[in-house]
Coordinates of C-alpha atoms in Angstrom, one line a residue:
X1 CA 90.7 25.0 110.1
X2 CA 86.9 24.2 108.8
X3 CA 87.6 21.2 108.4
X4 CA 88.5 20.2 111.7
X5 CA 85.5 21.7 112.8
X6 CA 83.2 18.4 113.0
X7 CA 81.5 18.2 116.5
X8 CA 78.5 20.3 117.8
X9 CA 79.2 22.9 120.2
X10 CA 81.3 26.0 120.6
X11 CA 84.2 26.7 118.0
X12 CA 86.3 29.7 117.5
X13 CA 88.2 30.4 114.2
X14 CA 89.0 32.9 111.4
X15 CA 87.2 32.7 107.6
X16 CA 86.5 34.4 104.7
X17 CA 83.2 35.8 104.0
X18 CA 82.4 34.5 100.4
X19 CA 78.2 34.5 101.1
X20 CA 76.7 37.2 102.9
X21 CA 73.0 37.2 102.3
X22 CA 70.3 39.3 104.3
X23 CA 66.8 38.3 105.3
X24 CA 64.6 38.8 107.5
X25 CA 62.7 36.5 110.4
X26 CA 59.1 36.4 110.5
X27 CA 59.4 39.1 113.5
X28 CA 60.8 41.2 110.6
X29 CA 64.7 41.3 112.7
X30 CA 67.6 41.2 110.1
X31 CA 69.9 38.1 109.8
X32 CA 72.9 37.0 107.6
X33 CA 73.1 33.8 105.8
X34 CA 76.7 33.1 105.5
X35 CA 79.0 31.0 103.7
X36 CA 82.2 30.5 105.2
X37 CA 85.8 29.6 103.9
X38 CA 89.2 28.8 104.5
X39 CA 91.7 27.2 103.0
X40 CA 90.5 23.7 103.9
X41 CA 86.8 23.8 103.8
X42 CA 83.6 25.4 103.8
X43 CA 80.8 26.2 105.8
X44 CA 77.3 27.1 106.2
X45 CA 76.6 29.5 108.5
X46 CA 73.2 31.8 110.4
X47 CA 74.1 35.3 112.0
X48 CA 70.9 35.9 113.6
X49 CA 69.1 38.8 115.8
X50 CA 70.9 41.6 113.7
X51 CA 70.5 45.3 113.8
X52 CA 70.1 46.5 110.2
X53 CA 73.5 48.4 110.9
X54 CA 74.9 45.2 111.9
X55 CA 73.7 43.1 109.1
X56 CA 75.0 45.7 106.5
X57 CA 78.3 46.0 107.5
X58 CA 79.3 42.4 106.7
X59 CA 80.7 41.8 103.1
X60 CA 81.2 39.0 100.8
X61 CA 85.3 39.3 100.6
X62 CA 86.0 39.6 104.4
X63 CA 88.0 37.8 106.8
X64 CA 86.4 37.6 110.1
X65 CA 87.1 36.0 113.7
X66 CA 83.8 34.1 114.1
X67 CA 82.7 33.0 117.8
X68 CA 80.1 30.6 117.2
X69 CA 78.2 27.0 118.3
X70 CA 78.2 24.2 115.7
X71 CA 74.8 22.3 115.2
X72 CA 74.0 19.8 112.8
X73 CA 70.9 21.2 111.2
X74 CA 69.0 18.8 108.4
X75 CA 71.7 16.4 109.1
X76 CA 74.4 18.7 107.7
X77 CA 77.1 21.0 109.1
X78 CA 75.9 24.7 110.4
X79 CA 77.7 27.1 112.4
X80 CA 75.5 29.5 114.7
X81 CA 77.5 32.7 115.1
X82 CA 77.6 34.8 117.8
X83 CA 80.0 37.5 117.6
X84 CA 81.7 38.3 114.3
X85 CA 84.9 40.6 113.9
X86 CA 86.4 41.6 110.6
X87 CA 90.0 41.3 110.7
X88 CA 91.0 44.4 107.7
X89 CA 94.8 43.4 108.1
X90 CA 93.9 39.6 106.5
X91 CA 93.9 38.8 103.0
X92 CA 91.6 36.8 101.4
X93 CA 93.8 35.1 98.9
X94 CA 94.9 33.5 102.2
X95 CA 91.5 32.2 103.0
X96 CA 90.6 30.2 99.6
X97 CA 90.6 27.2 98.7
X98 CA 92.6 25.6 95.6
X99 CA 92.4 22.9 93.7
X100 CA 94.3 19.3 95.3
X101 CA 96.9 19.6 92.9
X102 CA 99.8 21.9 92.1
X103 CA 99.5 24.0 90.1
X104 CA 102.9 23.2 87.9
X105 CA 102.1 19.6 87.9
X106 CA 98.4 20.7 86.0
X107 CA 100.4 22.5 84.0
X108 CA 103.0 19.4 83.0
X109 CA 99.8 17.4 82.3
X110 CA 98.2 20.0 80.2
X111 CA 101.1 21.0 78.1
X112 CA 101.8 16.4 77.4
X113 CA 98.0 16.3 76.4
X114 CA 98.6 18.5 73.7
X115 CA 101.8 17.5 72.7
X116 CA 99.8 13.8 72.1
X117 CA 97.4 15.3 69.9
X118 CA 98.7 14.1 66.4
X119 CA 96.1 15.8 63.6
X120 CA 98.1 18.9 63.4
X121 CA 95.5 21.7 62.8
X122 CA 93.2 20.6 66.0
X123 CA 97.1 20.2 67.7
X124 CA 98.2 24.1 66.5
X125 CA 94.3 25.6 67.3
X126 CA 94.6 24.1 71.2
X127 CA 98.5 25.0 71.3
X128 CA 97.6 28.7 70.5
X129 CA 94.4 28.9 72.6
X130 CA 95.3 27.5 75.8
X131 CA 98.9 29.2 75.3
X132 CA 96.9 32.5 74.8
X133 CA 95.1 31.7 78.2
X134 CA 97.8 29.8 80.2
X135 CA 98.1 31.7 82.8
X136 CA 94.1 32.6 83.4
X137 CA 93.2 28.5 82.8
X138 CA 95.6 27.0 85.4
X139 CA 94.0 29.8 88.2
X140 CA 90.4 30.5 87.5
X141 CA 87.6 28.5 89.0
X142 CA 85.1 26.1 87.0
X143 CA 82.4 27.8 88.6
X144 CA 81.4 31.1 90.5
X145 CA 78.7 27.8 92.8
X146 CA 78.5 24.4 92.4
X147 CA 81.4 22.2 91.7
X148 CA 85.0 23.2 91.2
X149 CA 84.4 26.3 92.5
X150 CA 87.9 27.2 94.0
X151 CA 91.4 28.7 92.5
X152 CA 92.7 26.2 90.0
X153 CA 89.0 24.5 89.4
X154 CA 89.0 24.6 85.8
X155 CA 92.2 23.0 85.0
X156 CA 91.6 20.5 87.5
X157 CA 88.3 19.5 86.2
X158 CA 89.8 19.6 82.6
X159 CA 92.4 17.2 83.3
X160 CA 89.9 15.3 85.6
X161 CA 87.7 14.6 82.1
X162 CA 90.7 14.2 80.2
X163 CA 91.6 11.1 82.4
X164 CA 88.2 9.6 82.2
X165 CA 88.1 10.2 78.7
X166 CA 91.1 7.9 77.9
X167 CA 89.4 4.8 79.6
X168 CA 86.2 5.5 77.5
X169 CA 88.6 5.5 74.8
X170 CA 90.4 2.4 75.6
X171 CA 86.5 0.8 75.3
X172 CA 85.7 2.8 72.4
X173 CA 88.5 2.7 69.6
X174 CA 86.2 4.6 67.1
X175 CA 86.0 8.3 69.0
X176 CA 88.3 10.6 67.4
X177 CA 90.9 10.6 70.3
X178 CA 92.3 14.7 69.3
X179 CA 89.0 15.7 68.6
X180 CA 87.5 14.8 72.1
X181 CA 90.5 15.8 74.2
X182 CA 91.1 19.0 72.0
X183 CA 87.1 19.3 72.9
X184 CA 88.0 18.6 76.7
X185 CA 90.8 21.1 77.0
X186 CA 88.8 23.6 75.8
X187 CA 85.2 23.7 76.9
X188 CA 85.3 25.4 79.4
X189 CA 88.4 28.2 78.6
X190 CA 86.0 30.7 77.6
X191 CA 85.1 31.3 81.8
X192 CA 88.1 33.2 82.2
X193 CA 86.6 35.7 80.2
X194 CA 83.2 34.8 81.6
X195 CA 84.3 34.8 85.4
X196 CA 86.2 38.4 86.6
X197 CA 88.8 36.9 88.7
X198 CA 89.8 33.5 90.5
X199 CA 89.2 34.6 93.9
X200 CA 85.5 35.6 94.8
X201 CA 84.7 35.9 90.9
X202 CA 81.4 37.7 89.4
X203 CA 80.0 37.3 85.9
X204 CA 81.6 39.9 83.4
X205 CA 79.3 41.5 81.5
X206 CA 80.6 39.6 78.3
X207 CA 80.0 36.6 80.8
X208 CA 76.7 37.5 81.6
X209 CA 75.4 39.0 77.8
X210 CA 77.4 36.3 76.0
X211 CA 78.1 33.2 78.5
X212 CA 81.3 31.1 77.6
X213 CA 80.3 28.7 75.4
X214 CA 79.8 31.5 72.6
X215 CA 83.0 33.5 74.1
X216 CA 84.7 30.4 73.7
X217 CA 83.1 29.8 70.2
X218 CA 84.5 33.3 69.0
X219 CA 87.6 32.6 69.9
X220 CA 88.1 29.3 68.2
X221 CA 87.0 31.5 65.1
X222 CA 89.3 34.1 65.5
X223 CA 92.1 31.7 66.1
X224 CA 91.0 29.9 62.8
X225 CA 91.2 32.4 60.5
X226 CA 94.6 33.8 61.6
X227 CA 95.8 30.0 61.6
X228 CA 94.0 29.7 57.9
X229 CA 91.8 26.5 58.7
X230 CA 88.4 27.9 59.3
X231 CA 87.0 25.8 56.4
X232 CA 88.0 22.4 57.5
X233 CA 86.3 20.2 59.3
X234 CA 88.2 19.9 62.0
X235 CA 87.6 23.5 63.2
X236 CA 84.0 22.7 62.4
X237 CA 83.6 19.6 64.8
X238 CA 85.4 21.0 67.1
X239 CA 83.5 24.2 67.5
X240 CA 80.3 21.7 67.7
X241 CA 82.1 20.2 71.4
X242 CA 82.1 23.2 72.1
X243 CA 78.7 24.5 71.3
X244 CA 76.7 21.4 72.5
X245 CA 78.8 20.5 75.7
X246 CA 76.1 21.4 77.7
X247 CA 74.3 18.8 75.8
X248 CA 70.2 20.2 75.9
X249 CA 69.4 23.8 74.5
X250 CA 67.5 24.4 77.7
X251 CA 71.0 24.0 79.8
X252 CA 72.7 26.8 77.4
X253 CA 73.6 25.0 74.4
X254 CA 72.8 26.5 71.0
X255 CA 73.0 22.5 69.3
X256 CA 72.9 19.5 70.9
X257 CA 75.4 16.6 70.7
X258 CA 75.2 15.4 67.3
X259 CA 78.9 13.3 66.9
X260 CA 79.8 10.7 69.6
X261 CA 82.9 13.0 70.4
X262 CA 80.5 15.7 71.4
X263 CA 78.2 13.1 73.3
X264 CA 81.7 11.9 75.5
X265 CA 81.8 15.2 76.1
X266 CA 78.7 16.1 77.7
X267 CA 78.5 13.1 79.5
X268 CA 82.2 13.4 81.3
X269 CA 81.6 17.0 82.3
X270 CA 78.1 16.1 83.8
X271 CA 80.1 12.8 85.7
X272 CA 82.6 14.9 86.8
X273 CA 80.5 18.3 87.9
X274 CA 77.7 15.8 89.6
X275 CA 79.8 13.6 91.4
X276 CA 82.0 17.0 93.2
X277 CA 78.8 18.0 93.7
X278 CA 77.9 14.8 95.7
X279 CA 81.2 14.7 97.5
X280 CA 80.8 18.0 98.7
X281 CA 77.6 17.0 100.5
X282 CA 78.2 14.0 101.7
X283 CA 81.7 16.0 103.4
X284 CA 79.1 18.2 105.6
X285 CA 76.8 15.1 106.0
X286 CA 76.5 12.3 109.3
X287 CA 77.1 9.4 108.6
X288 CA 74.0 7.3 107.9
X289 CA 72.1 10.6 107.4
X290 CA 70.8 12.7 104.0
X291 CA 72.1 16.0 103.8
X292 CA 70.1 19.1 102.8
X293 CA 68.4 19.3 99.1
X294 CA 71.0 20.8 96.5
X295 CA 69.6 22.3 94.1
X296 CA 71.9 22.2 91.4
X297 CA 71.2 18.3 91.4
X298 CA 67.7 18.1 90.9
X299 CA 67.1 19.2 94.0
X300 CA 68.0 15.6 95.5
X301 CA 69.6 14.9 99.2
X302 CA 72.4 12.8 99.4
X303 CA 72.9 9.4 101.4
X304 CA 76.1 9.3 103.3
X305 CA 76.8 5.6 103.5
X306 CA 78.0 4.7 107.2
X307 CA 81.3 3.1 106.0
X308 CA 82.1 6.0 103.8
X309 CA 85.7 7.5 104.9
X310 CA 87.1 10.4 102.7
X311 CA 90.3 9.6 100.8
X312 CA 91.5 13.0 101.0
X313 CA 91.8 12.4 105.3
X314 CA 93.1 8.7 104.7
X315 CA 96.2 10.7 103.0
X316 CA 96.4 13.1 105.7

């Protein structure tokens, strides 16, 4: 498994392709730069001194036997390979990772969330949207990069917020308690429509003309209208979550947090993106060493304290 694969030297195992970019060297001879996965992990990986025929006949969506030496390059995890074999008879469902929960027990602790919810038209609008999109929510990914970006990502990272948001609650008595968890549950729905599929997704064209904060948006309207509540204020505040979750217009919002509900929000789904983010480096990271730049947080590298040990290998 990737994830066993720690020290530097000569490793031999079976992946998925879900990266597979060409370049060239300075000497103008082709290469691959890989990213590698398995059920357990991933991995960055450099298929150098290529023929162009060579380069071109690896695909993101294969499964390969890779023969290859592990260095530590910038402080972080890199597999050199040097022979790759795609393996046609393995599936890639096989080969991808999923969220660290099961999927029924999300489920459980979606479907008790919105039984909680007590104003009944935000209670009937989440019933009928998620219910609508059960199936799609508990399997598609947060994210195509970045941070949840594996089978069963977006419910995780729902319920994820939904539990942080009940301690900011506890502190905060004021928030609207179904508006900010009916916000939670549904931010992010709209990326099954934005996203083609939970394993290896691409950006539908709806996903790419529209995004999923307006998909979502639409679909909130539609569901208001046949419900008959479009004109309250619930659907209203609600649809502003929604709308400003990404908190800045520059990141993709069309308004910008204007209710503390919407701030909550913003803020939990930043805390929880960031900090996977984070994680995820520090996993392919040396102790007392700063992995690589990631660019998707500010372009930063990430300290991996010397006494850090992951909870995920404790359990194991």
């Amino acid at each position: 498994m990737i994830k066993d694969i720690t020290q530097e030297g000569r490793h031999n195992f079976k992946a998925l392709i879900t990266k597979a970019d060409q370049g060239k060297t300075n000497k103008n001879v082709p290469y691959l730069s890989l990213l590698l996965e398995d059920s357990s992990d991933v991995l960055d990986a450099k298929f150098w001194n290529l023929t162009e025929e060579q380069a071109a006949s690896f695909k993101a969506g294969m499964v390969v036997q890779v023969k290859g030496d592990l260095i530590f390059h910038r402080n972080a995890r890199q597999m050199r390979v040097l022979n790759m074999t795609v393996l046609p008879e393995e599936m890639a469902a096989d080969y991808v990772r999923q969220a660290p929960m099961e999927r029924s027990d999300m489920e459980k602790e979606m479907l008790a969330l919105v039984d909680s919810l007590e104003n009944s038209i935000i209670k009937n609008m989440v019933s009928a949207l998620l219910e609508e999109n059960r199936l799609n929510f508990l399997v598609y990914p947060a994210a195509v990069k970045n941070h949840h970006n594996y089978v069963g990502g977006l419910a995780y990272h729902t319920l994820s917020m939904a539990r942080l948001a009940e301690s900011v609650l506890a502190m905060y008595p004021y928030l609207n308690r179904d508006l900010l968890l009916a916000g939670i549950l549904l931010h992010d729905l709209g990326k099954t429509i934005e996203l083609s599929e939970p394993v290896l997704p691409e950006y539908t064209a709806a996903g790419n003309l529209l995004g999923h904060i307006s998909l979502m948006s639409n679909l909130i309207d539609r569901e208001a209208v046949r419900q008959k509540v479009e004109n309250t204020e619930e659907v209203m505040l609600l649809k502003h979550l929604i709308l400003s979750h990404h908190g800045k217009m520059e990141y993709g919002s069309p308004v910008v947090p204007m209710i503390p509900e919407a701030e909550v929000l913003t803020i939990l789904d930043n805390l929880d993106a960031r900090l996977v983010m984070m994680k995820d480096s520090i996993d392919q990271t040396l102790p007392g060493m700063f992995g690589p730049r990631v660019f998707a947080l500010d372009n930063r590298m990430i300290y991996r304290r010397k006494d850090y040990i992951d909870p995920e290998e404790q359990e194991g």
